[in-house]
Coordinates of C-alpha atoms and ligand atoms in Angstrom, one line a residue:
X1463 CA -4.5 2.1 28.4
X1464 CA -7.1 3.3 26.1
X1465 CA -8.7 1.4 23.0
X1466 CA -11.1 4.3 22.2
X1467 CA -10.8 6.2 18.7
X1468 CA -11.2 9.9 18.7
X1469 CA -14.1 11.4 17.5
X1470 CA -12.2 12.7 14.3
X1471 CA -10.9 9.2 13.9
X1472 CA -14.2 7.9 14.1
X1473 CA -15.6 10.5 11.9
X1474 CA -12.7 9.7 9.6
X1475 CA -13.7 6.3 9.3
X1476 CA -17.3 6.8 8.8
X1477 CA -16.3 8.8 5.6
X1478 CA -14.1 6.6 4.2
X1479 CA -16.3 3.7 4.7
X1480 CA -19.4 5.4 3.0
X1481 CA -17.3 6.4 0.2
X1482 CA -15.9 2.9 -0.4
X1483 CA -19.3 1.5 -0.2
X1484 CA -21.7 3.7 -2.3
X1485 CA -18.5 5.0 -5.2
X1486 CA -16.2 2.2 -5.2
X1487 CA -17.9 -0.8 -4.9
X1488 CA -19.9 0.3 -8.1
X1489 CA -17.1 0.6 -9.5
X1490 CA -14.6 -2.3 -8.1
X1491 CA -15.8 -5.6 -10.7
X1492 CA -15.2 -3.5 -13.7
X1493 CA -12.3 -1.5 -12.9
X1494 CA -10.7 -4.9 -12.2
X1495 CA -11.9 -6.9 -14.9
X1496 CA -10.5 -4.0 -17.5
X1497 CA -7.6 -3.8 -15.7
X1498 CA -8.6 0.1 -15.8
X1499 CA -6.8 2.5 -13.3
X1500 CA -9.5 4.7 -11.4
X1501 CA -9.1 7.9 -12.3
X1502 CA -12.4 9.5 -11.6
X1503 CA -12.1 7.7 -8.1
X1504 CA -8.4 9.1 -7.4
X1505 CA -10.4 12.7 -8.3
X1506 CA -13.1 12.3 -5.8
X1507 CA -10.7 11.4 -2.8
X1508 CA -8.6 14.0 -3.6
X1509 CA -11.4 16.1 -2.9
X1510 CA -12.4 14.7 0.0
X1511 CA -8.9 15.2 1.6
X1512 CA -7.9 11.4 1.5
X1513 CA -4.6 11.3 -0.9
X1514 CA -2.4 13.2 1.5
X1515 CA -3.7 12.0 5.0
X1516 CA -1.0 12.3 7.2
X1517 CA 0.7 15.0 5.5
X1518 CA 0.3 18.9 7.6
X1519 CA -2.2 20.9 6.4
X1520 CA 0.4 23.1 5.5
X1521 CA 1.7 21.3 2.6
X1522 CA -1.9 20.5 1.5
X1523 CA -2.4 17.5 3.4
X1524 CA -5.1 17.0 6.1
X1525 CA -3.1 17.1 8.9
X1526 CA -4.4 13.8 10.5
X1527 CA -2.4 10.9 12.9
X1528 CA -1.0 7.3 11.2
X1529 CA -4.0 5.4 13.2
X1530 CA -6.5 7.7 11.0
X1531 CA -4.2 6.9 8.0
X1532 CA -4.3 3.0 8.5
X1533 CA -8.1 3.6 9.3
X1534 CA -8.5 5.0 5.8
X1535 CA -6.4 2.5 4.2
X1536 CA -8.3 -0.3 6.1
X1537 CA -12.2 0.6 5.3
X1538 CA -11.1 1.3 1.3
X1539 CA -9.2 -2.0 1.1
X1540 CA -12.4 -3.7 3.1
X1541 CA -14.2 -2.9 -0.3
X1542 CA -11.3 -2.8 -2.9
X1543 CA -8.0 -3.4 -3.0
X1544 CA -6.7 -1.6 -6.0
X1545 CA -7.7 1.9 -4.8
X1546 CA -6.4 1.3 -1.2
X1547 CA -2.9 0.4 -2.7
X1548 CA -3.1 3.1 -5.0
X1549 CA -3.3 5.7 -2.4
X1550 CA -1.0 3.5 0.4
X1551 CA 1.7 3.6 -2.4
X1552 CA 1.0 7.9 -3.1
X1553 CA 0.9 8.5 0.6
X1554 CA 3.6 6.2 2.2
X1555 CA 6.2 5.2 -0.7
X1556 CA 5.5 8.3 -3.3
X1557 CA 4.9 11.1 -0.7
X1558 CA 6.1 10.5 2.6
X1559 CA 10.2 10.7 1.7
X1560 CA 9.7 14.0 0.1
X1561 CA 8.1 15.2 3.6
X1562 CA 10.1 13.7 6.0
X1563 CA 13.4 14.1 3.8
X1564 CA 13.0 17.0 1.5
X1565 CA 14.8 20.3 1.7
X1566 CA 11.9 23.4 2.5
X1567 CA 12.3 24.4 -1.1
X1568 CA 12.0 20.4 -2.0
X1569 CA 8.7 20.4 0.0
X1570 CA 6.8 23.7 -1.1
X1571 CA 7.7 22.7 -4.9
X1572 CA 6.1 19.1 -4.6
X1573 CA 4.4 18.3 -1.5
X1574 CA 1.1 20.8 -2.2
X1575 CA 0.5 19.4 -5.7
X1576 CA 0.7 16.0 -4.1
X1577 CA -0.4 15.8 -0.8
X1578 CA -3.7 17.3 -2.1
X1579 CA -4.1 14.5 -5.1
X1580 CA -3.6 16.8 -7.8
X1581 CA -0.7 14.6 -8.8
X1582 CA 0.6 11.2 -7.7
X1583 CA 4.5 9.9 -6.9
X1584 CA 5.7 6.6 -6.9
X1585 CA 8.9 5.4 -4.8
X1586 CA 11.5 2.5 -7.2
X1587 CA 13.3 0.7 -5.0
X1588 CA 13.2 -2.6 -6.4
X1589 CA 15.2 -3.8 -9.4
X1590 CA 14.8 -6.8 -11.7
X1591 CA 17.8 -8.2 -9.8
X1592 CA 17.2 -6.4 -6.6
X1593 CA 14.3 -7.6 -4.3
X1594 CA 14.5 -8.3 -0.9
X1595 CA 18.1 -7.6 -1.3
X1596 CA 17.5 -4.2 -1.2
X1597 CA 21.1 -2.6 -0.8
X1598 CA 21.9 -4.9 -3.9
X1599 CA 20.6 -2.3 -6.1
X1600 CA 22.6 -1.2 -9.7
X1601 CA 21.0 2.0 -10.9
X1602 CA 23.6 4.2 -11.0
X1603 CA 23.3 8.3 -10.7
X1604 CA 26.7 10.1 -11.3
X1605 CA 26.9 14.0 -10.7
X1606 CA 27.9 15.3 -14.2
X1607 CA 28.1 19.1 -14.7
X1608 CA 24.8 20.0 -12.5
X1609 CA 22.5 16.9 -13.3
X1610 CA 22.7 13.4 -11.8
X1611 CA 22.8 11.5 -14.7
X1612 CA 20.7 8.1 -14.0
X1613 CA 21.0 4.6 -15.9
X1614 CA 19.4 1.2 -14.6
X1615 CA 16.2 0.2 -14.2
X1616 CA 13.6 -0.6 -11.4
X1617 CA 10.3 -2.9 -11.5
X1618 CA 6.9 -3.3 -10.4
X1619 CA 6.8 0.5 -9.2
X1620 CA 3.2 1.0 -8.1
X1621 CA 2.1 4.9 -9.5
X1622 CA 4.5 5.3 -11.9
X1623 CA 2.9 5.8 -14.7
X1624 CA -0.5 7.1 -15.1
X1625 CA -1.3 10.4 -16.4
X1626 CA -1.3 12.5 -13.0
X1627 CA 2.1 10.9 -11.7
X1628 CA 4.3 13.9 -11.5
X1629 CA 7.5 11.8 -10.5
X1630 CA 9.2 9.5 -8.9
X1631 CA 11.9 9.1 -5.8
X1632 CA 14.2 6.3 -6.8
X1633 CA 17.2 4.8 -4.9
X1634 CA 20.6 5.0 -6.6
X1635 CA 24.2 4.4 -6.2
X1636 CA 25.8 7.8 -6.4
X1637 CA 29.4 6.7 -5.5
X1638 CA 31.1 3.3 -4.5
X1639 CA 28.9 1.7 -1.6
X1640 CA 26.7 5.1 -1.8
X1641 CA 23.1 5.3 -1.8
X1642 CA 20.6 7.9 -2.1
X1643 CA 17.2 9.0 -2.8
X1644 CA 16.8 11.5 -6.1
X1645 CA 13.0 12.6 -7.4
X1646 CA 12.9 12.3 -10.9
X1647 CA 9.9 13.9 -12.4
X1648 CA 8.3 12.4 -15.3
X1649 CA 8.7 12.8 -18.5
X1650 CA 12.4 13.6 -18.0
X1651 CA 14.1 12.7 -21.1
X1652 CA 15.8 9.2 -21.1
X1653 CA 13.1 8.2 -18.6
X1654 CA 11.1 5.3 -20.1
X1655 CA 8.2 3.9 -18.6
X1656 CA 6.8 0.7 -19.8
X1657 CA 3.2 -0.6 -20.3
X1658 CA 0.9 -1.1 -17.5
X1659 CA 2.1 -5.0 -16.1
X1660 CA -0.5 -7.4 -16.5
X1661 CA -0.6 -8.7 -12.9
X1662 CA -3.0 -11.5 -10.5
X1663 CA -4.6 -9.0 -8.0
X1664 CA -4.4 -5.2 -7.5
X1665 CA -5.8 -5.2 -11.5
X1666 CA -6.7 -1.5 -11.2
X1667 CA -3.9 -0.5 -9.9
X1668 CA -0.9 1.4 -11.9
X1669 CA 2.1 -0.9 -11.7
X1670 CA 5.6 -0.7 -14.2
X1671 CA 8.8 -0.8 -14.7
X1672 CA 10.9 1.9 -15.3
X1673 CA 14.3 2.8 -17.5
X1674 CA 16.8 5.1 -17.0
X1675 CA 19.1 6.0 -19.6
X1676 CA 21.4 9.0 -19.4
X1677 CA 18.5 10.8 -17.4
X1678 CA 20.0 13.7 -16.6
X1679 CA 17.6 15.1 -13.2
X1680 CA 18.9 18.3 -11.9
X1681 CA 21.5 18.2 -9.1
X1682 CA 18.8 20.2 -6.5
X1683 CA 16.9 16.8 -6.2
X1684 CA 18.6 14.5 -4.4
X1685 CA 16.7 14.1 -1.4
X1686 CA 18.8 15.0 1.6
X1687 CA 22.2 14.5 2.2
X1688 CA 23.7 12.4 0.0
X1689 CA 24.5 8.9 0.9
X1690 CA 21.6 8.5 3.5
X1691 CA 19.5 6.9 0.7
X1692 CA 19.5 3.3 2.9
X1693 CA 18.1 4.6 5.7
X1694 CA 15.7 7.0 4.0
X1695 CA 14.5 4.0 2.2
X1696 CA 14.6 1.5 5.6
X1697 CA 12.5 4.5 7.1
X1698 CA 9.9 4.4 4.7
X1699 CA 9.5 1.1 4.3
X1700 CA 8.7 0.6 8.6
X1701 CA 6.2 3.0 7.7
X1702 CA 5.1 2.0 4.6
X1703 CA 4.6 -1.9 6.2
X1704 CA 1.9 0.1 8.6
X1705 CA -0.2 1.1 5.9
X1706 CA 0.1 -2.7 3.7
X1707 CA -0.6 -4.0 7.1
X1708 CA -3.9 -1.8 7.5
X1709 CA -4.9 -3.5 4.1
X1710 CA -4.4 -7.4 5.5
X1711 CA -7.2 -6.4 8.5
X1712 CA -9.1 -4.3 6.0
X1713 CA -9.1 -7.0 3.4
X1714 CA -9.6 -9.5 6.0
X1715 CA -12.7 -8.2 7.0
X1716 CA -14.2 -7.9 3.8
X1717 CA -13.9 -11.2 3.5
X1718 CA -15.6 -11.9 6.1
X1719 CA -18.4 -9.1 5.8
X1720 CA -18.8 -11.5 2.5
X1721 CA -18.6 -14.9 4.2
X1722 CA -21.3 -13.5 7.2
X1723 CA -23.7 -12.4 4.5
X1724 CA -23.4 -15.6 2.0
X1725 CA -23.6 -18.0 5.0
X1726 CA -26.9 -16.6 6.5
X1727 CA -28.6 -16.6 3.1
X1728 CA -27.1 -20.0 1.2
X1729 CA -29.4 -22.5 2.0
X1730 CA -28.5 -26.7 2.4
X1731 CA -29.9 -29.4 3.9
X1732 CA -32.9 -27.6 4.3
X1733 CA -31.6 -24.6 6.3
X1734 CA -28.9 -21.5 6.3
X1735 CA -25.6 -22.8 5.8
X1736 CA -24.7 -20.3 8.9
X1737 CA -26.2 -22.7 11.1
X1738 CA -23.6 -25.8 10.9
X1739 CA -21.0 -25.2 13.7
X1740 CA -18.2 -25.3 10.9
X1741 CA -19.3 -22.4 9.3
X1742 CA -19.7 -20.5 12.8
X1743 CA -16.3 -21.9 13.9
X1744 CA -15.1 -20.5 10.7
X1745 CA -16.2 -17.3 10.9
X1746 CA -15.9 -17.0 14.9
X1747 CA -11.8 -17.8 13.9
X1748 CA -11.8 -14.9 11.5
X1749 CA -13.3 -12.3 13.5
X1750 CA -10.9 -12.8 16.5
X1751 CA -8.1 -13.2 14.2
X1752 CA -9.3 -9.7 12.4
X1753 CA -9.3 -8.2 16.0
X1754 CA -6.0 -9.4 16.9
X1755 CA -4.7 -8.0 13.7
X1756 CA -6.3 -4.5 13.8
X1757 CA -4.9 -4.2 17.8
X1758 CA -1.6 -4.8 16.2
X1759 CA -1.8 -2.4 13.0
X1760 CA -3.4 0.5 15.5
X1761 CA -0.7 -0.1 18.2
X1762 CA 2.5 0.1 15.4
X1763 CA 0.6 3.6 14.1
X1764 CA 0.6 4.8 17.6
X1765 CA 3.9 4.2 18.4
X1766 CA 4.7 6.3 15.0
X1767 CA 2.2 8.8 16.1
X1768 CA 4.2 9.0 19.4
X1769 CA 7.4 9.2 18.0
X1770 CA 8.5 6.0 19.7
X1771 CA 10.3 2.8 18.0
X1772 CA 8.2 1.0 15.9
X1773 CA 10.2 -0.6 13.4
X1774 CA 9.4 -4.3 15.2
X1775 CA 5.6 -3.5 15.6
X1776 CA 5.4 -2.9 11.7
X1777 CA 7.0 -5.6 10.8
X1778 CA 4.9 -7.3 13.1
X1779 CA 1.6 -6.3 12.5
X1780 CA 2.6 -7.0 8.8
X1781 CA 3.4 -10.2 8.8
X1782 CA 0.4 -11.2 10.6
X1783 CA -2.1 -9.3 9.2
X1784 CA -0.4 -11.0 5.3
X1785 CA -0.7 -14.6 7.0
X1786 CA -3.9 -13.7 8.5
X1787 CA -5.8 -12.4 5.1
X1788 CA -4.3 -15.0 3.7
X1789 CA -6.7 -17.7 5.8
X1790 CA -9.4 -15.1 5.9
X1791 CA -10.1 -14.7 1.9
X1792 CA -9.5 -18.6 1.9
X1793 CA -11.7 -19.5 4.6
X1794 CA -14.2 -16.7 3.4
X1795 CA -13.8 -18.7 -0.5
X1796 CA -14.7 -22.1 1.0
X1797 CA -17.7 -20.7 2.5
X1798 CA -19.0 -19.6 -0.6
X1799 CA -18.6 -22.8 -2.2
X1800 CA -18.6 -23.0 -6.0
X1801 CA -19.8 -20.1 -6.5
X1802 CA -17.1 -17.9 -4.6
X1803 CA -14.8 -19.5 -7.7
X1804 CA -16.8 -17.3 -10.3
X1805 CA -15.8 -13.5 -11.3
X1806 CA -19.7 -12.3 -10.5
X1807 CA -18.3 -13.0 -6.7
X1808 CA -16.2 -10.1 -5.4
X1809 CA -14.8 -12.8 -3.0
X1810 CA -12.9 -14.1 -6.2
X1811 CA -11.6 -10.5 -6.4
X1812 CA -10.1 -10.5 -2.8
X1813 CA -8.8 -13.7 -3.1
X1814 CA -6.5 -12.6 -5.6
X1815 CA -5.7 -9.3 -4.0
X1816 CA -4.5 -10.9 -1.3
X1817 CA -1.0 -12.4 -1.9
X1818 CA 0.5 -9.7 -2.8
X1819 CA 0.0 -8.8 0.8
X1820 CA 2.7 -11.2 1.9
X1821 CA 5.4 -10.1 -0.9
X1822 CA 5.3 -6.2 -1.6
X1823 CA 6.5 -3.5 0.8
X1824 CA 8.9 -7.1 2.3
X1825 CA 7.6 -10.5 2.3
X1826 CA 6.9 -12.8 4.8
X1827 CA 10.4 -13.8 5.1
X1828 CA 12.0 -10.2 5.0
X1829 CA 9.6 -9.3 7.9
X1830 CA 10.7 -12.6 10.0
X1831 CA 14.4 -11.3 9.5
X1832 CA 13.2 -7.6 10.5
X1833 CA 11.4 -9.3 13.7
X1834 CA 14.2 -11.5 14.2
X1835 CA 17.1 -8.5 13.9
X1836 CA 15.0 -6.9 16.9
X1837 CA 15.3 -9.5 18.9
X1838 CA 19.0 -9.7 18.5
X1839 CA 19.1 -12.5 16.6
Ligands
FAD1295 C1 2.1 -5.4 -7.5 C2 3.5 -5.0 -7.0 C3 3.7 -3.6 -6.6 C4 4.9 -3.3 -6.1 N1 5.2 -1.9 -5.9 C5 6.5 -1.5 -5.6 C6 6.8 -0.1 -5.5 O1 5.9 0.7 -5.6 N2 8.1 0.2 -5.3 C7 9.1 -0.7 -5.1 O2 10.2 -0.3 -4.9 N3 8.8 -2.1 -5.2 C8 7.5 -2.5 -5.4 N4 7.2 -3.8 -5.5 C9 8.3 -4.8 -5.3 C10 8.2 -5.6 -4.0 O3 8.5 -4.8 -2.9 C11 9.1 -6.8 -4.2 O4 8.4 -7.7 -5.2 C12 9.4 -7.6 -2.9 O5 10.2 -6.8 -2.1 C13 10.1 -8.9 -3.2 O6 11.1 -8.8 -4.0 P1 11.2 -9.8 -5.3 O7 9.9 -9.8 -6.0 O8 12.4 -9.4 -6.1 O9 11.4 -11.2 -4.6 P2 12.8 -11.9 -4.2 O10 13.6 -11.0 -3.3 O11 13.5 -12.4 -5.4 O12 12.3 -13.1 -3.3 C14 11.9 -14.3 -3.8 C15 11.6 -15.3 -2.7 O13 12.8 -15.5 -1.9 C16 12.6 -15.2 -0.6 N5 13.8 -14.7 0.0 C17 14.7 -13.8 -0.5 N6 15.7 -13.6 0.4 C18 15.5 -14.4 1.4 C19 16.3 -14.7 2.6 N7 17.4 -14.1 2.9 N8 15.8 -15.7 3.5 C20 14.6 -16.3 3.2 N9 13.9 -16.1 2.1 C21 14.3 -15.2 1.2 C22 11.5 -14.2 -0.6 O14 10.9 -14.0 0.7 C23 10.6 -14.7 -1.7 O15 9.8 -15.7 -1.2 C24 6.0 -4.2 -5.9 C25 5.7 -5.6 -6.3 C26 4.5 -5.9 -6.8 C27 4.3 -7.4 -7.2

């Protein structure tokens, strides 16, 4: 057994952490309180390689393993939320199918464009009546003289629709009890995209819902053979649940970089609040919780990285790291007291970027019936 990073992995890390802390964090308060999507941020990680991680270099990515992707993910959501999600969602959900599922001609026409951050994709799965129940979806795509010809509807689809999203992979039936995966690029007529949703957390980040009506997407982009659009999509999201999961330890432990910090300097009874045991219990919880959950997020990307099952490890790591941000932002709030309940404290930030941990990419509950389905249950 070995619990040592690689040197690139390392290095990787030391990037992304210096970039989140001197350009995002500038950045974070504002983007959040104007609900603002960070463009100019999106550029800059482009150019530092970062929106197409684990894609090969050949397709414009850079090449790297899942642990250096949920690295990434981890050390951006440690400082902000909004920007991690935005490129989890491009990588994993947006990306990732057209890689692993696309055709060679598929690959060379999107991946370099996207893998490099020139442009972003989305992935609509859910529906307005179609949630956890996944395979309960209604958009319909029929094959009508050389164009699929989509109607229905999906909602809360992170990416969709800011200016440099070039499309999105959606999940339709395309005959009775078929389902399958079709990129639809933007501004493909009949494909509406509504207003930016006004949402709790993640206030930076592009999230909308989308309407399909007689969207005629030519036949050349349904993604693989038709009908495997369930398992494309129950592939994507194992490895999407790696990267969401990356953002419960990275979120965790900004909350309590922030808790550390404000307990050593707020001062009662005469001393630093740091020094009553049930602030250091507090804290001591948090940071071997935060180490259990980064063991788990690592091991479920090196499984991936191995090519070994790790579908339960996922869904594992995911549901803990959820339930264990969820303590962490709420333990890291109480520490900081009245204040930590006013915008000028970025712990009120991450407190509300945290739910959403335990409901998108699965909730809780989904990820107790993926857990439980692997233990033949
Ligand atoms: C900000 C944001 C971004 C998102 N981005 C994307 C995206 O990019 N692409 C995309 O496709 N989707 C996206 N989603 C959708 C997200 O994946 C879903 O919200 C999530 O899967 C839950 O579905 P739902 O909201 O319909 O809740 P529901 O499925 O209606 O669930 C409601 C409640 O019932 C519980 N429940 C449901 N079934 C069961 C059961 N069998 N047993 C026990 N409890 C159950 C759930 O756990 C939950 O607590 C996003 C959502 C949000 C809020």
């Amino acid at each position: 057994m070995n619990f040592d990073l690689t040197d690139e992995q390392e290095l990787l890390r030391r990037t992304v952490s210096e970039f989140a802390v001197t350009r995002v964090l500038p950045l974070a308060e504002e983007l959040d309180r104007e609900q603002r999507f960070p463009y100019e941020l999106v550029a800059e990680l482009a150019e530092l390689g970062l929106m197409g991680i684990p894609i090969p270099e050949e397709y414009g990515g850079a090449g790297a393993d899942t642990v250096s992707y949920a690295i990434a993910i981890e050390e951006l959501t440690r400082i902000d939320s909004s920007v991690a999600i935005t490129v989890a969602a491009h990588t994993s959900l947006g990306t990732m199918p057209i890689y692993l599922f696309g055709t060679e001609e598929q690959k060379q026409e999107w991946l370099p464009r996207l893998a490099s951050g020139q442009g972003l994709a989305a992935f609509g799965l859910t529906e307005p009546s179609s949630g956890s129940d996944a395979a309960a979806i209604r958009t319909r795509a029929e094959l009508k003289d050389g164009s699929w010809v989509v109607n229905g509807s999906k909602m809360f689809i992170t990416n969709a629709g800011t200016d440099i999203t070039e499309c999105v992979t959606i999940t339709a039936l395309t005959g009775e009890g078929e389902t399958s995966n079709i990129i639809v690029p933007n501004r493909t007529p009949g494909y509406e995209i509504s207003p930016p949703m006004h949402k709790l957390g993640w206030r930076a980040s592009d999230t909308r819902e989308l309407a399909f009506k007689d969207c005629a997407v030519p036949e050349r982009n349904l993604l693989g053979p038709r009908g495997q659009g369930f398992h494309q999509f129950m592939e994507i999201l194992d490895g999407g649940r790696i990267s969401v999961a990356a953002m419960g330890v990275g979120l965790a432990q900004g909350a309590y970089d922030l808790a550390l910090a404000y307990a050593k300097e707020r001062q009662q009874f005469g001393r630093p609040i740091a020094t009553f045991q049930a602030i250091q219990f507090a804290l001591a919880d948090m940071a071997t919780e935060i180490d259990a959950g980064r063991q788990l997020v690592y091991r479920a990307a090196w499984l991936k990285d191995r090519g070994k099952p790790f579908g339960l490890a996922a869904a594992q790591a995911k549901l803990y790291t959820g339930l264990l941000s969820n303590r962490a932002v709420n333990a890291s709030l109480q520490i900081h007291g009245g204040y930590g309940f006013m915008d000028e404290f970025p712990i009120s930030r991450l407190y509300r970027d945290q739910k959403i941990l335990e409901i998108g990419e699965g909730t809780n509950e989904v990820q107790r019936m993926v857990i439980a389905k692997h233990l033949g249950l």
